GROMACS .gro file of C-alpha atoms in nm:
model
  511
    1MET     CA    1  -5.666  -4.511   0.313
    2ALA     CA    2  -5.915  -4.645   0.593
    3SER     CA    3  -5.875  -4.966   0.825
    4ASP     CA    4  -6.220  -5.051   0.757
    5GLY     CA    5  -6.085  -5.003   0.379
    6LYS     CA    6  -6.236  -4.646   0.330
    7LYS     CA    7  -6.067  -4.377   0.127
    8PRO     CA    8  -6.066  -4.052   0.397
    9ALA     CA    9  -6.236  -3.750   0.252
   10ASP     CA   10  -5.947  -3.464   0.142
   11ALA     CA   11  -6.345  -3.241   0.144
   12PRO     CA   12  -6.273  -2.905   0.128
   13SER     CA   13  -6.407  -2.849   0.429
   14GLY     CA   14  -6.534  -2.570   0.689
   15SER     CA   15  -6.365  -2.638   1.109
   16GLY     CA   16  -6.526  -2.517   1.376
   17SER     CA   17  -6.821  -2.704   1.608
   18SER     CA   18  -7.147  -2.676   1.523
   19SER     CA   19  -7.224  -2.635   1.889
   20ASP     CA   20  -7.159  -2.305   1.810
   21ALA     CA   21  -7.434  -2.041   1.794
   22SER     CA   22  -7.368  -2.005   1.369
   23GLY     CA   23  -7.397  -2.436   1.377
   24GLN     CA   24  -7.659  -2.445   1.529
   25GLN     CA   25  -7.912  -2.154   1.342
   26THR     CA   26  -7.754  -2.366   1.050
   27THR     CA   27  -7.841  -2.711   1.168
   28LYS     CA   28  -8.145  -2.527   1.156
   29ASP     CA   29  -8.209  -2.417   0.865
   30MET     CA   30  -8.050  -2.721   0.677
   31GLN     CA   31  -8.355  -2.863   0.886
   32ARG     CA   32  -8.608  -2.588   0.696
   33ILE     CA   33  -8.486  -2.731   0.388
   34LEU     CA   34  -8.567  -3.081   0.440
   35ASP     CA   35  -8.885  -3.019   0.616
   36THR     CA   36  -9.002  -2.848   0.242
   37LEU     CA   37  -8.910  -3.139   0.108
   38SER     CA   38  -9.120  -3.341  -0.124
   39PRO     CA   39  -9.126  -3.693  -0.047
   40GLN     CA   40  -9.032  -3.775  -0.358
   41GLN     CA   41  -8.710  -3.438  -0.334
   42LEU     CA   42  -8.630  -3.699  -0.021
   43SER     CA   43  -8.563  -3.999  -0.234
   44GLU     CA   44  -8.363  -3.813  -0.438
   45LEU     CA   45  -8.095  -3.664  -0.181
   46ILE     CA   46  -8.119  -4.120  -0.070
   47ALA     CA   47  -8.077  -4.211  -0.386
   48LEU     CA   48  -7.660  -3.983  -0.413
   49ASN     CA   49  -7.514  -4.170  -0.024
   50PRO     CA   50  -7.552  -4.520  -0.079
   51ALA     CA   51  -7.443  -4.540   0.273
   52LEU     CA   52  -7.806  -4.412   0.356
   53ALA     CA   53  -7.985  -4.530   0.128
   54GLN     CA   54  -7.916  -4.857   0.304
   55GLU     CA   55  -8.029  -4.683   0.618
   56VAL     CA   56  -8.313  -4.667   0.465
   57VAL     CA   57  -8.356  -4.998   0.319
   58GLN     CA   58  -8.272  -5.164   0.713
   59ALA     CA   59  -8.502  -4.950   0.850
   60THR     CA   60  -8.857  -5.008   0.685
   61GLY     CA   61  -8.729  -5.401   0.602
   62SER     CA   62  -8.828  -5.305   0.227
   63SER     CA   63  -8.573  -5.316  -0.084
   64ASN     CA   64  -8.785  -5.054  -0.262
   65PRO     CA   65  -8.899  -4.861  -0.039
   66THR     CA   66  -9.171  -4.606  -0.136
   67PRO     CA   67  -9.090  -4.198  -0.164
   68ASP     CA   68  -9.353  -4.201   0.163
   69GLN     CA   69  -9.099  -4.494   0.298
   70ALA     CA   70  -8.816  -4.257   0.272
   71ALA     CA   71  -8.945  -3.961   0.379
   72GLU     CA   72  -9.058  -4.041   0.686
   73MET     CA   73  -8.729  -4.267   0.795
   74LEU     CA   74  -8.497  -3.981   0.699
   75LYS     CA   75  -8.703  -3.708   0.903
   76LYS     CA   76  -8.653  -3.962   1.160
   77MET     CA   77  -8.258  -3.909   1.147
   78ARG     CA   78  -8.041  -3.659   1.281
   79LEU     CA   79  -8.011  -3.392   1.030
   80GLU     CA   80  -7.589  -3.433   1.064
   81ASP     CA   81  -7.669  -3.820   0.987
   82VAL     CA   82  -7.793  -3.746   0.666
   83MET     CA   83  -7.525  -3.559   0.556
   84SER     CA   84  -7.275  -3.797   0.679
   85GLY     CA   85  -7.548  -4.010   0.526
   86LEU     CA   86  -7.312  -4.224   0.767
   87ALA     CA   87  -7.615  -4.333   1.033
   88ALA     CA   88  -7.513  -4.639   1.179
   89SER     CA   89  -7.171  -4.553   1.174
   90GLY     CA   90  -7.194  -4.159   1.314
   91LYS     CA   91  -6.837  -4.155   1.128
   92ASN     CA   92  -6.777  -3.857   0.912
   93VAL     CA   93  -7.016  -3.615   1.043
   94LYS     CA   94  -7.030  -3.344   0.911
   95ASP     CA   95  -6.961  -2.914   1.097
   96MET     CA   96  -7.274  -2.895   0.974
   97ALA     CA   97  -7.145  -2.460   1.045
   98SER     CA   98  -6.964  -2.538   0.698
   99TYR     CA   99  -7.333  -2.519   0.533
  100LYS     CA  100  -7.358  -2.212   0.679
  101PHE     CA  101  -7.100  -2.067   0.367
  102TRP     CA  102  -7.193  -2.356   0.085
  103ALA     CA  103  -7.495  -2.181   0.096
  104THR     CA  104  -7.361  -1.838   0.011
  105GLN     CA  105  -7.172  -2.028  -0.272
  106PRO     CA  106  -7.291  -2.039  -0.593
  107VAL     CA  107  -7.355  -2.441  -0.570
  108PRO     CA  108  -7.651  -2.638  -0.647
  109ARG     CA  109  -7.948  -2.667  -0.354
  110PHE     CA  110  -8.109  -2.965  -0.229
  111ASP     CA  111  -8.429  -2.899  -0.250
  112GLU     CA  112  -8.358  -2.789  -0.606
  113ASN     CA  113  -8.493  -2.806  -0.880
  114GLN     CA  114  -8.297  -3.105  -1.123
  115ALA     CA  115  -8.547  -2.962  -1.429
  116VAL     CA  116  -8.413  -2.692  -1.503
  117PRO     CA  117  -8.153  -2.682  -1.747
  118ASP     CA  118  -7.743  -2.773  -1.733
  119GLY     CA  119  -7.533  -2.443  -1.698
  120PRO     CA  120  -7.380  -2.149  -1.501
  121LEU     CA  121  -7.526  -2.037  -1.145
  122LYS     CA  122  -7.425  -1.750  -1.184
  123ILE     CA  123  -7.263  -1.512  -1.475
  124GLN     CA  124  -6.993  -1.301  -1.358
  125LYS     CA  125  -6.743  -1.070  -1.557
  126VAL     CA  126  -6.386  -1.070  -1.464
  127GLU     CA  127  -6.403  -0.684  -1.443
  128ASP     CA  128  -6.551  -0.759  -1.102
  129ILE     CA  129  -6.397  -0.985  -0.931
  130SER     CA  130  -6.048  -0.848  -0.683
  131LYS     CA  131  -5.755  -0.846  -0.732
  132GLU     CA  132  -5.666  -0.826  -0.379
  133PRO     CA  133  -5.723  -1.098  -0.156
  134ALA     CA  134  -5.942  -1.177   0.108
  135GLY     CA  135  -5.752  -1.108   0.430
  136LEU     CA  136  -5.692  -1.294   0.723
  137VAL     CA  137  -5.626  -1.361   1.082
  138SER     CA  138  -5.399  -1.127   1.280
  139GLY     CA  139  -5.048  -1.333   1.221
  140PHE     CA  140  -5.072  -1.492   0.941
  141GLU     CA  141  -4.942  -1.385   0.533
  142TRP     CA  142  -5.037  -1.589   0.199
  143VAL     CA  143  -4.794  -1.679  -0.004
  144THR     CA  144  -4.754  -1.902  -0.362
  145ILE     CA  145  -4.596  -2.250  -0.313
  146ASP     CA  146  -4.348  -2.247  -0.589
  147LEU     CA  147  -4.361  -2.685  -0.624
  148THR     CA  148  -4.054  -2.712  -0.842
  149SER     CA  149  -3.819  -2.560  -0.522
  150ASP     CA  150  -3.718  -2.914  -0.301
  151GLU     CA  151  -3.729  -2.701  -0.012
  152GLU     CA  152  -4.114  -2.596  -0.020
  153ILE     CA  153  -4.202  -2.897  -0.197
  154LYS     CA  154  -4.068  -3.022   0.079
  155GLU     CA  155  -4.318  -2.807   0.319
  156VAL     CA  156  -4.596  -2.910   0.129
  157TYR     CA  157  -4.567  -3.286   0.253
  158GLU     CA  158  -4.512  -3.218   0.589
  159LEU     CA  159  -4.804  -3.015   0.601
  160LEU     CA  160  -5.022  -3.334   0.413
  161ASN     CA  161  -4.849  -3.542   0.588
  162GLY     CA  162  -4.931  -3.494   0.930
  163HIS     CA  163  -5.209  -3.244   0.938
  164TYR     CA  164  -5.416  -3.409   0.585
  165VAL     CA  165  -5.683  -3.700   0.550
  166GLU     CA  166  -5.723  -3.977   0.816
  167ASP     CA  167  -5.924  -4.232   0.884
  168ASP     CA  168  -6.172  -4.231   1.189
  169ASP     CA  169  -6.004  -4.499   1.409
  170SER     CA  170  -5.671  -4.259   1.281
  171THR     CA  171  -5.473  -4.593   1.202
  172PHE     CA  172  -5.396  -4.428   0.773
  173ARG     CA  173  -5.251  -4.129   0.712
  174PHE     CA  174  -5.209  -4.011   0.303
  175ASN     CA  175  -4.875  -4.009   0.261
  176TYR     CA  176  -4.838  -3.876  -0.108
  177SER     CA  177  -4.479  -3.840  -0.181
  178PRO     CA  178  -4.281  -3.506  -0.367
  179SER     CA  179  -4.318  -3.646  -0.669
  180ILE     CA  180  -4.665  -3.734  -0.635
  181LEU     CA  181  -4.753  -3.403  -0.536
  182ARG     CA  182  -4.579  -3.272  -0.839
  183TRP     CA  183  -4.733  -3.500  -1.103
  184ALA     CA  184  -5.064  -3.452  -0.947
  185MET     CA  185  -5.050  -3.054  -0.924
  186MET     CA  186  -4.854  -2.970  -1.238
  187ALA     CA  187  -5.013  -3.080  -1.478
  188PRO     CA  188  -5.057  -2.947  -1.817
  189GLY     CA  189  -5.137  -2.582  -1.822
  190TRP     CA  190  -5.046  -2.544  -1.448
  191ASP     CA  191  -4.931  -2.195  -1.297
  192LYS     CA  192  -4.773  -2.161  -0.957
  193ARG     CA  193  -5.020  -1.884  -0.865
  194TYR     CA  194  -5.280  -2.241  -0.813
  195HIS     CA  195  -5.081  -2.383  -0.549
  196VAL     CA  196  -5.173  -2.157  -0.236
  197GLY     CA  197  -5.075  -2.149   0.025
  198VAL     CA  198  -5.091  -1.963   0.417
  199ARG     CA  199  -4.822  -1.901   0.599
  200ALA     CA  200  -4.757  -1.739   1.062
  201SER     CA  201  -4.550  -1.462   0.990
  202GLN     CA  202  -4.325  -1.485   1.280
  203SER     CA  203  -4.261  -1.810   1.238
  204ARG     CA  204  -4.287  -1.801   0.866
  205LYS     CA  205  -4.389  -2.205   0.940
  206LEU     CA  206  -4.627  -2.405   0.623
  207VAL     CA  207  -5.029  -2.417   0.820
  208ALA     CA  208  -5.230  -2.417   0.573
  209PHE     CA  209  -5.280  -2.513   0.113
  210ILE     CA  210  -5.499  -2.565  -0.136
  211SER     CA  211  -5.419  -2.651  -0.513
  212ALA     CA  212  -5.585  -2.612  -0.810
  213ILE     CA  213  -5.516  -2.707  -1.174
  214PRO     CA  214  -5.740  -2.681  -1.560
  215VAL     CA  215  -5.913  -2.924  -1.610
  216HIS     CA  216  -6.130  -2.912  -1.996
  217LEU     CA  217  -6.396  -3.134  -1.862
  218ARG     CA  218  -6.799  -3.305  -2.077
  219VAL     CA  219  -7.081  -3.271  -1.911
  220ARG     CA  220  -7.311  -3.410  -2.027
  221ASP     CA  221  -7.287  -3.273  -2.388
  222GLN     CA  222  -7.128  -2.957  -2.287
  223VAL     CA  223  -6.746  -2.895  -2.272
  224ILE     CA  224  -6.620  -2.655  -2.007
  225THR     CA  225  -6.290  -2.541  -1.876
  226CYS     CA  226  -6.332  -2.576  -1.499
  227SER     CA  227  -6.028  -2.536  -1.183
  228GLU     CA  228  -6.044  -2.892  -1.019
  229VAL     CA  229  -5.956  -2.836  -0.636
  230ASN     CA  230  -5.728  -3.055  -0.462
  231PHE     CA  231  -5.474  -3.018  -0.174
  232LEU     CA  232  -5.710  -2.909   0.037
  233CYS     CA  233  -5.503  -2.873   0.464
  234VAL     CA  234  -5.494  -2.692   0.727
  235HIS     CA  235  -5.303  -2.735   1.056
  236LYS     CA  236  -5.517  -2.932   1.336
  237LYS     CA  237  -5.420  -2.661   1.573
  238LEU     CA  238  -5.565  -2.427   1.367
  239ARG     CA  239  -5.897  -2.526   1.247
  240GLY     CA  240  -6.086  -2.284   1.483
  241LYS     CA  241  -5.948  -2.002   1.247
  242ARG     CA  242  -6.121  -2.125   1.001
  243LEU     CA  243  -5.946  -2.127   0.722
  244ALA     CA  244  -6.046  -2.354   0.465
  245PRO     CA  245  -6.322  -2.185   0.330
  246VAL     CA  246  -6.088  -1.848   0.249
  247LEU     CA  247  -5.906  -2.104   0.079
  248ILE     CA  248  -6.180  -2.230  -0.088
  249LYS     CA  249  -6.262  -1.818  -0.227
  250GLU     CA  250  -5.910  -1.749  -0.282
  251VAL     CA  251  -5.869  -2.056  -0.520
  252THR     CA  252  -6.214  -1.939  -0.694
  253ARG     CA  253  -6.072  -1.589  -0.736
  254ILE     CA  254  -5.755  -1.659  -0.900
  255SER     CA  255  -5.961  -1.883  -1.126
  256ASN     CA  256  -6.234  -1.602  -1.188
  257LEU     CA  257  -5.947  -1.390  -1.289
  258GLU     CA  258  -5.904  -1.605  -1.587
  259GLY     CA  259  -6.177  -1.600  -1.666
  260VAL     CA  260  -6.248  -1.999  -1.492
  261TRP     CA  261  -6.603  -1.959  -1.344
  262GLN     CA  262  -6.673  -2.327  -1.225
  263GLY     CA  263  -6.464  -2.597  -1.026
  264LEU     CA  264  -6.493  -2.914  -0.966
  265TYR     CA  265  -6.374  -3.133  -0.630
  266THR     CA  266  -6.427  -3.417  -0.474
  267ALA     CA  267  -6.617  -3.491  -0.082
  268GLY     CA  268  -6.544  -3.782   0.145
  269VAL     CA  269  -6.914  -3.603   0.282
  270VAL     CA  270  -7.226  -3.490   0.148
  271LEU     CA  271  -7.269  -3.151   0.082
  272PRO     CA  272  -7.422  -2.918  -0.086
  273ARG     CA  273  -7.530  -3.090  -0.384
  274PRO     CA  274  -7.351  -3.369  -0.526
  275VAL     CA  275  -7.337  -3.390  -0.902
  276SER     CA  276  -7.245  -3.824  -0.817
  277THR     CA  277  -7.227  -4.006  -0.541
  278CYS     CA  278  -7.018  -4.336  -0.588
  279GLN     CA  279  -6.876  -4.626  -0.326
  280TYR     CA  280  -6.446  -4.758  -0.272
  281TYR     CA  281  -6.410  -5.063  -0.321
  282HIS     CA  282  -6.097  -5.271  -0.259
  283ARG     CA  283  -5.945  -5.585  -0.369
  284PRO     CA  284  -5.579  -5.727  -0.112
  285LEU     CA  285  -5.292  -5.858  -0.304
  286ASN     CA  286  -5.072  -5.865   0.047
  287TRP     CA  287  -5.356  -5.953   0.270
  288GLN     CA  288  -5.138  -6.063   0.601
  289LYS     CA  289  -5.028  -5.750   0.582
  290LEU     CA  290  -5.336  -5.608   0.553
  291TYR     CA  291  -5.478  -5.828   0.904
  292GLU     CA  292  -5.174  -5.696   1.081
  293VAL     CA  293  -5.216  -5.317   0.981
  294GLY     CA  294  -5.641  -5.318   1.074
  295PHE     CA  295  -5.684  -5.191   0.778
  296SER     CA  296  -5.853  -5.662   0.669
  297TYR     CA  297  -6.046  -5.855   0.918
  298LEU     CA  298  -6.003  -6.278   0.945
  299PRO     CA  299  -6.412  -6.352   0.885
  300HIS     CA  300  -6.551  -6.557   1.136
  301GLY     CA  301  -6.458  -6.908   1.090
  302SER     CA  302  -6.146  -6.882   0.819
  303LYS     CA  303  -5.741  -6.854   0.959
  304PRO     CA  304  -5.534  -6.629   0.780
  305GLN     CA  305  -5.379  -6.869   0.565
  306TYR     CA  306  -5.738  -6.940   0.343
  307GLN     CA  307  -5.812  -6.546   0.282
  308VAL     CA  308  -5.405  -6.551   0.195
  309ARG     CA  309  -5.471  -6.804  -0.107
  310LYS     CA  310  -5.853  -6.630  -0.157
  311TYR     CA  311  -5.613  -6.288  -0.238
  312ALA     CA  312  -5.356  -6.523  -0.430
  313VAL     CA  313  -5.354  -6.345  -0.781
  314PRO     CA  314  -5.156  -6.552  -1.178
  315GLU     CA  315  -4.771  -6.580  -1.162
  316SER     CA  316  -4.754  -6.409  -1.528
  317THR     CA  317  -4.995  -6.192  -1.700
  318SER     CA  318  -5.269  -6.417  -1.966
  319THR     CA  319  -5.415  -6.098  -2.162
  320LYS     CA  320  -5.232  -6.202  -2.589
  321GLY     CA  321  -5.085  -5.826  -2.633
  322TRP     CA  322  -4.979  -5.716  -2.289
  323ARG     CA  323  -4.689  -5.415  -2.268
  324THR     CA  324  -4.591  -5.133  -2.078
  325MET     CA  325  -4.757  -4.819  -2.213
  326ARG     CA  326  -4.459  -4.603  -2.488
  327ALA     CA  327  -4.448  -4.275  -2.541
  328GLY     CA  328  -4.534  -4.341  -2.928
  329ASP     CA  329  -4.842  -4.484  -2.763
  330VAL     CA  330  -4.997  -4.113  -2.645
  331ALA     CA  331  -5.171  -4.062  -2.954
  332ALA     CA  332  -5.410  -4.378  -2.982
  333VAL     CA  333  -5.437  -4.397  -2.622
  334VAL     CA  334  -5.574  -4.061  -2.610
  335ASP     CA  335  -5.805  -4.173  -2.952
  336LEU     CA  336  -5.972  -4.444  -2.778
  337GLN     CA  337  -6.015  -4.265  -2.475
  338ARG     CA  338  -6.203  -3.974  -2.597
  339ARG     CA  339  -6.418  -4.254  -2.798
  340TYR     CA  340  -6.561  -4.477  -2.510
  341ALA     CA  341  -6.508  -4.190  -2.333
  342LYS     CA  342  -6.817  -4.034  -2.487
  343LYS     CA  343  -7.014  -4.340  -2.625
  344ARG     CA  344  -7.029  -4.478  -2.227
  345TYR     CA  345  -6.974  -4.159  -1.938
  346ASP     CA  346  -7.214  -3.854  -1.875
  347ILE     CA  347  -6.973  -3.634  -1.765
  348ALA     CA  348  -6.496  -3.697  -1.807
  349PRO     CA  349  -6.254  -3.532  -1.937
  350GLU     CA  350  -6.152  -3.413  -2.327
  351LEU     CA  351  -5.708  -3.492  -2.262
  352SER     CA  352  -5.489  -3.364  -2.426
  353GLU     CA  353  -5.156  -3.595  -2.576
  354ALA     CA  354  -5.022  -3.366  -2.338
  355GLU     CA  355  -5.230  -3.476  -2.049
  356VAL     CA  356  -5.193  -3.868  -2.211
  357ALA     CA  357  -4.842  -3.821  -2.247
  358HIS     CA  358  -4.820  -3.643  -1.795
  359TRP     CA  359  -5.129  -3.867  -1.661
  360LEU     CA  360  -5.060  -4.201  -1.813
  361VAL     CA  361  -4.704  -4.255  -1.908
  362PRO     CA  362  -4.515  -4.453  -1.702
  363LYS     CA  363  -4.147  -4.302  -1.660
  364VAL     CA  364  -3.962  -4.312  -1.331
  365GLU     CA  365  -3.845  -4.007  -1.086
  366PRO     CA  366  -3.461  -3.924  -0.979
  367SER     CA  367  -3.611  -4.042  -0.687
  368GLY     CA  368  -3.633  -4.373  -0.874
  369GLU     CA  369  -3.943  -4.301  -0.793
  370GLN     CA  370  -4.281  -4.475  -1.040
  371VAL     CA  371  -4.600  -4.295  -1.014
  372VAL     CA  372  -4.787  -4.413  -1.299
  373TRP     CA  373  -4.789  -4.823  -1.372
  374THR     CA  374  -5.047  -4.869  -1.781
  375TYR     CA  375  -5.039  -5.066  -1.986
  376VAL     CA  376  -5.165  -5.123  -2.359
  377VAL     CA  377  -5.296  -5.394  -2.597
  378GLU     CA  378  -5.132  -5.407  -2.932
  379GLY     CA  379  -5.336  -5.600  -3.159
  380ALA     CA  380  -5.150  -5.807  -3.443
  381ASP     CA  381  -5.177  -5.571  -3.657
  382GLY     CA  382  -5.007  -5.330  -3.421
  383LYS     CA  383  -5.291  -5.133  -3.323
  384VAL     CA  384  -5.324  -5.100  -2.950
  385THR     CA  385  -5.755  -5.166  -2.851
  386ASP     CA  386  -5.713  -5.152  -2.491
  387PHE     CA  387  -5.526  -4.953  -2.260
  388VAL     CA  388  -5.529  -4.946  -1.806
  389SER     CA  389  -5.353  -4.809  -1.547
  390PHE     CA  390  -5.309  -4.771  -1.202
  391TYR     CA  391  -5.154  -4.503  -1.034
  392CYS     CA  392  -4.998  -4.529  -0.674
  393VAL     CA  393  -4.986  -4.339  -0.249
  394GLU     CA  394  -4.899  -4.439   0.036
  395SER     CA  395  -5.048  -4.416   0.320
  396SER     CA  396  -4.904  -4.446   0.609
  397VAL     CA  397  -4.981  -4.612   0.922
  398ILE     CA  398  -4.999  -4.492   1.247
  399LYS     CA  399  -4.826  -4.671   1.545
  400ASN     CA  400  -4.850  -5.015   1.440
  401ALA     CA  401  -4.514  -5.199   1.570
  402ARG     CA  402  -4.456  -5.325   1.250
  403HIS     CA  403  -4.508  -5.153   0.952
  404ASN     CA  404  -4.512  -4.739   0.923
  405VAL     CA  405  -4.634  -4.770   0.491
  406LEU     CA  406  -4.875  -4.923   0.323
  407ARG     CA  407  -4.885  -4.962  -0.109
  408VAL     CA  408  -5.209  -4.821  -0.251
  409ALA     CA  409  -5.270  -4.905  -0.622
  410TYR     CA  410  -5.585  -4.674  -0.741
  411LEU     CA  411  -5.761  -4.803  -1.105
  412PHE     CA  412  -5.722  -4.480  -1.289
  413TYR     CA  413  -5.827  -4.470  -1.689
  414TYR     CA  414  -5.856  -4.708  -1.949
  415ALA     CA  415  -6.057  -4.862  -2.297
  416THR     CA  416  -6.135  -5.056  -2.452
  417GLU     CA  417  -6.233  -5.152  -2.875
  418THR     CA  418  -6.465  -5.398  -2.679
  419GLY     CA  419  -6.695  -5.162  -2.559
  420LEU     CA  420  -6.772  -4.910  -2.865
  421ALA     CA  421  -6.932  -5.244  -3.026
  422GLU     CA  422  -7.295  -5.169  -3.208
  423PRO     CA  423  -7.489  -5.362  -3.144
  424GLU     CA  424  -7.304  -5.320  -2.760
  425ASP     CA  425  -7.213  -5.669  -2.654
  426ARG     CA  426  -7.231  -5.652  -2.241
  427ALA     CA  427  -7.122  -6.037  -2.163
  428ALA     CA  428  -6.823  -5.957  -2.418
  429LEU     CA  429  -6.742  -5.632  -2.244
  430LYS     CA  430  -6.740  -5.805  -1.879
  431ALA     CA  431  -6.548  -6.085  -2.027
  432ARG     CA  432  -6.257  -5.805  -2.174
  433LEU     CA  433  -6.296  -5.630  -1.835
  434ASN     CA  434  -6.210  -5.892  -1.563
  435ALA     CA  435  -5.936  -6.007  -1.785
  436LEU     CA  436  -5.794  -5.563  -1.842
  437VAL     CA  437  -5.795  -5.570  -1.423
  438GLY     CA  438  -5.724  -5.897  -1.310
  439ASP     CA  439  -5.443  -5.935  -1.548
  440ALA     CA  440  -5.377  -5.601  -1.349
  441LEU     CA  441  -5.344  -5.644  -0.986
  442ILE     CA  442  -5.124  -5.904  -1.110
  443MET     CA  443  -4.892  -5.626  -1.211
  444ALA     CA  444  -4.939  -5.419  -0.955
  445LYS     CA  445  -4.858  -5.772  -0.728
  446LYS     CA  446  -4.597  -5.757  -0.861
  447GLU     CA  447  -4.478  -5.402  -0.772
  448LYS     CA  448  -4.559  -5.489  -0.415
  449PHE     CA  449  -4.897  -5.266  -0.352
  450ASP     CA  450  -5.062  -5.461  -0.120
  451VAL     CA  451  -5.391  -5.261  -0.211
  452PHE     CA  452  -5.536  -5.172  -0.525
  453ASN     CA  453  -5.868  -4.955  -0.466
  454ALA     CA  454  -6.164  -4.897  -0.688
  455LEU     CA  455  -6.495  -4.661  -0.703
  456THR     CA  456  -6.772  -4.767  -0.850
  457LEU     CA  457  -6.797  -4.561  -1.152
  458MET     CA  458  -6.680  -4.604  -1.509
  459ASP     CA  459  -6.805  -4.997  -1.577
  460ASN     CA  460  -6.687  -5.127  -1.285
  461ALA     CA  461  -6.989  -5.240  -1.165
  462LEU     CA  462  -6.884  -5.524  -1.465
  463PHE     CA  463  -6.561  -5.611  -1.262
  464LEU     CA  464  -6.606  -5.533  -0.887
  465ASP     CA  465  -6.709  -5.892  -0.771
  466GLN     CA  466  -6.552  -6.135  -0.997
  467GLN     CA  467  -6.214  -5.981  -0.876
  468LYS     CA  468  -6.255  -6.012  -0.525
  469PHE     CA  469  -6.309  -5.635  -0.471
  470ALA     CA  470  -6.473  -5.581  -0.105
  471ARG     CA  471  -6.687  -5.285  -0.064
  472GLY     CA  472  -6.516  -4.998   0.197
  473ASP     CA  473  -6.725  -4.798   0.373
  474GLY     CA  474  -6.620  -4.459   0.214
  475GLN     CA  475  -6.735  -4.309  -0.078
  476LEU     CA  476  -6.654  -4.017  -0.301
  477HIS     CA  477  -6.917  -3.713  -0.394
  478TYR     CA  478  -6.859  -3.588  -0.703
  479TYR     CA  479  -6.934  -3.169  -0.697
  480LEU     CA  480  -6.926  -2.918  -0.942
  481PHE     CA  481  -6.885  -2.556  -0.872
  482ASN     CA  482  -7.094  -2.301  -1.081
  483TYR     CA  483  -7.214  -2.590  -1.255
  484ARG     CA  484  -7.578  -2.777  -1.334
  485THR     CA  485  -7.692  -3.029  -1.405
  486LYS     CA  486  -7.887  -3.374  -1.324
  487ALA     CA  487  -7.684  -3.641  -1.099
  488ILE     CA  488  -7.492  -3.979  -1.316
  489SER     CA  489  -7.557  -4.274  -1.204
  490SER     CA  490  -7.274  -4.391  -0.949
  491GLY     CA  491  -7.307  -4.801  -1.093
  492MET     CA  492  -7.526  -4.851  -0.743
  493ASP     CA  493  -7.879  -4.953  -0.758
  494ALA     CA  494  -8.136  -4.748  -0.497
  495ASN     CA  495  -8.031  -5.093  -0.311
  496GLY     CA  496  -7.650  -4.970  -0.276
  497GLN     CA  497  -7.510  -5.267  -0.445
  498LEU     CA  498  -7.359  -5.304  -0.769
  499ASP     CA  499  -7.561  -5.200  -1.100
  500GLU     CA  500  -7.444  -5.417  -1.359
  501LYS     CA  501  -7.751  -5.366  -1.557
  502HIS     CA  502  -7.691  -4.902  -1.571
  503LEU     CA  503  -7.338  -4.834  -1.494
  504SER     CA  504  -7.200  -4.532  -1.397
  505GLY     CA  505  -7.239  -4.192  -1.546
  506VAL     CA  506  -6.895  -4.107  -1.415
  507GLY     CA  507  -6.616  -4.099  -1.663
  508LEU     CA  508  -6.327  -3.949  -1.457
  509VAL     CA  509  -6.060  -4.041  -1.186
  510LEU     CA  510  -5.909  -3.758  -0.958
  511PRO     CA  511  -5.524  -3.802  -0.794
   0.00000   0.00000   0.00000
C-alpha cells in the first residue's frame, strides 16, 4: 500500500547501486537492446506497462500513437524510466544492476520474438543440479525456517514488518501477521525446505528470507507445476551484499531438485519480461481515516463530508441467497471456479479441493484473527451459483499521530454461472458482478476494513468504475520463470484505460 494508492512492489529485486561499474555496464547493455528493437517491438514493450503507455500518449498528444511515434518517444526517455514504467514521477526506478542478474536467468527477453511456441526456455536434469547451496559472504549462513514454531515465525514477521516493501514516501509498510504468513506460505503441498532464511553467524539474527509454495498453473492449454515465489526480504542494512539474487538462486535450486523447473512471481517494477501487467485500483470504505493518514486526498472544491457520503455503502446485502461459505461448499466452489477460469482466463491456477478449503473457507485462527472472507450465493435448488472472496493484509502507518494500522481488503477469487452462459451475455455478467462485488464491499465495511483493493485482472474492468474504485499509481507485473508464452491481456487498453471489451486473461491472484 502506498500513500498515493498503490501496493508496494514485492519484487525479487537486486540490491546495490546502478552507479557502480557493473550497473553502468548493464545500463549500456540494456540501452543497446532498446536500440535494436523495431518500432513494433517497442510498442509491445509500452503495451506491457499501462503507466508507460500514458507517458507516451501525453508526450505525443495522440490517444493512439503509431509504432514510430512510440519508438521515438521511448528512445528519448532515460532507460531507468523506461524500465520502471513511471517516467514522470520517477518512482520505483529499478536498480539497473539487477538486469545483469536476470540476463543470466531463463526468462524471456524484451527483444524476443513472441511468435515462438509456448514452452520452457531451458531443459535440465535433476542429476545436474547441485545438492548444496551456494556459499554466502563471510559472516552469514543458510537456515531453514520452521513456520510451525511461534518463535521462528515471529522472526519472519519482524523481518518483514521492518524491512519488507513500503511506499516511496515511507508512509506505509505491509504488516503481515503470523496468521496471514502461515496462510500464505503453508498451503497444501508446502514444504519447509522452501522457507529459506539467512542468519548472521554471530548474532543468529534473521537478516533475509524467501519462500515458495507449489502451484499447478494452467497457461493457455498447458498445465505446468510451478514454485510460486513470495516474501523475498533482505534487511535494509545488508542490501549492498547482493543477497537477493543469491536467495532467488537458492529457492530455484531447491525447486529444481524436486523436478520443478518453472516459477511464478510478481513485481511492482519491470523485469525481463512480464507476461502481463495489471493496474491497482482502490475503493475507500473509511474515507476519513484514509484522508487522515495521507492515503486519500481531498479533491479541489470538495469537502470531507462529501467524500464520506460518496463512499458510503448500504447497511445490508441485496443478493438473494447470499451467505458465508462453509466447508460443505468446497466441491461446488471448485467446480464453479474451474469452469469459470477455463472459459474466461489464459492463465489461472488449477485448484484442488484441499487448496480451495485452505484458501477460501473462512475460519477464525487461534489468535482470534480471520484472514479470508468468502461468500456464496445459493439458489432455490440448493446449488451454489456464485462466490466472491477477499483477504486481509494490514499495512502499518508510519509516523502518524492518530493511526498506526490500515485494514486493507484485497479482492481474491470469484466466479458466477452468469459468466458461463452460451452465448455470452456481457451485460448480464456486468450486472451480476456489480451486485456481487457491491455486497462484498458491504461485508468488508462491516468487518471494519478501511479500503478495498483490486487489480485490473479477471473480469474486474466490468465493475471497478461502477463500484467507485479509484485508480492507484501502482502496478503488478506477472512473471513466469523458465517458461515462454505470449503476452496476456491485463484489462487495460493501449491508453491505460479499463478495457471492458477485451477484459483480462489473468485469472491468478497471489496473496
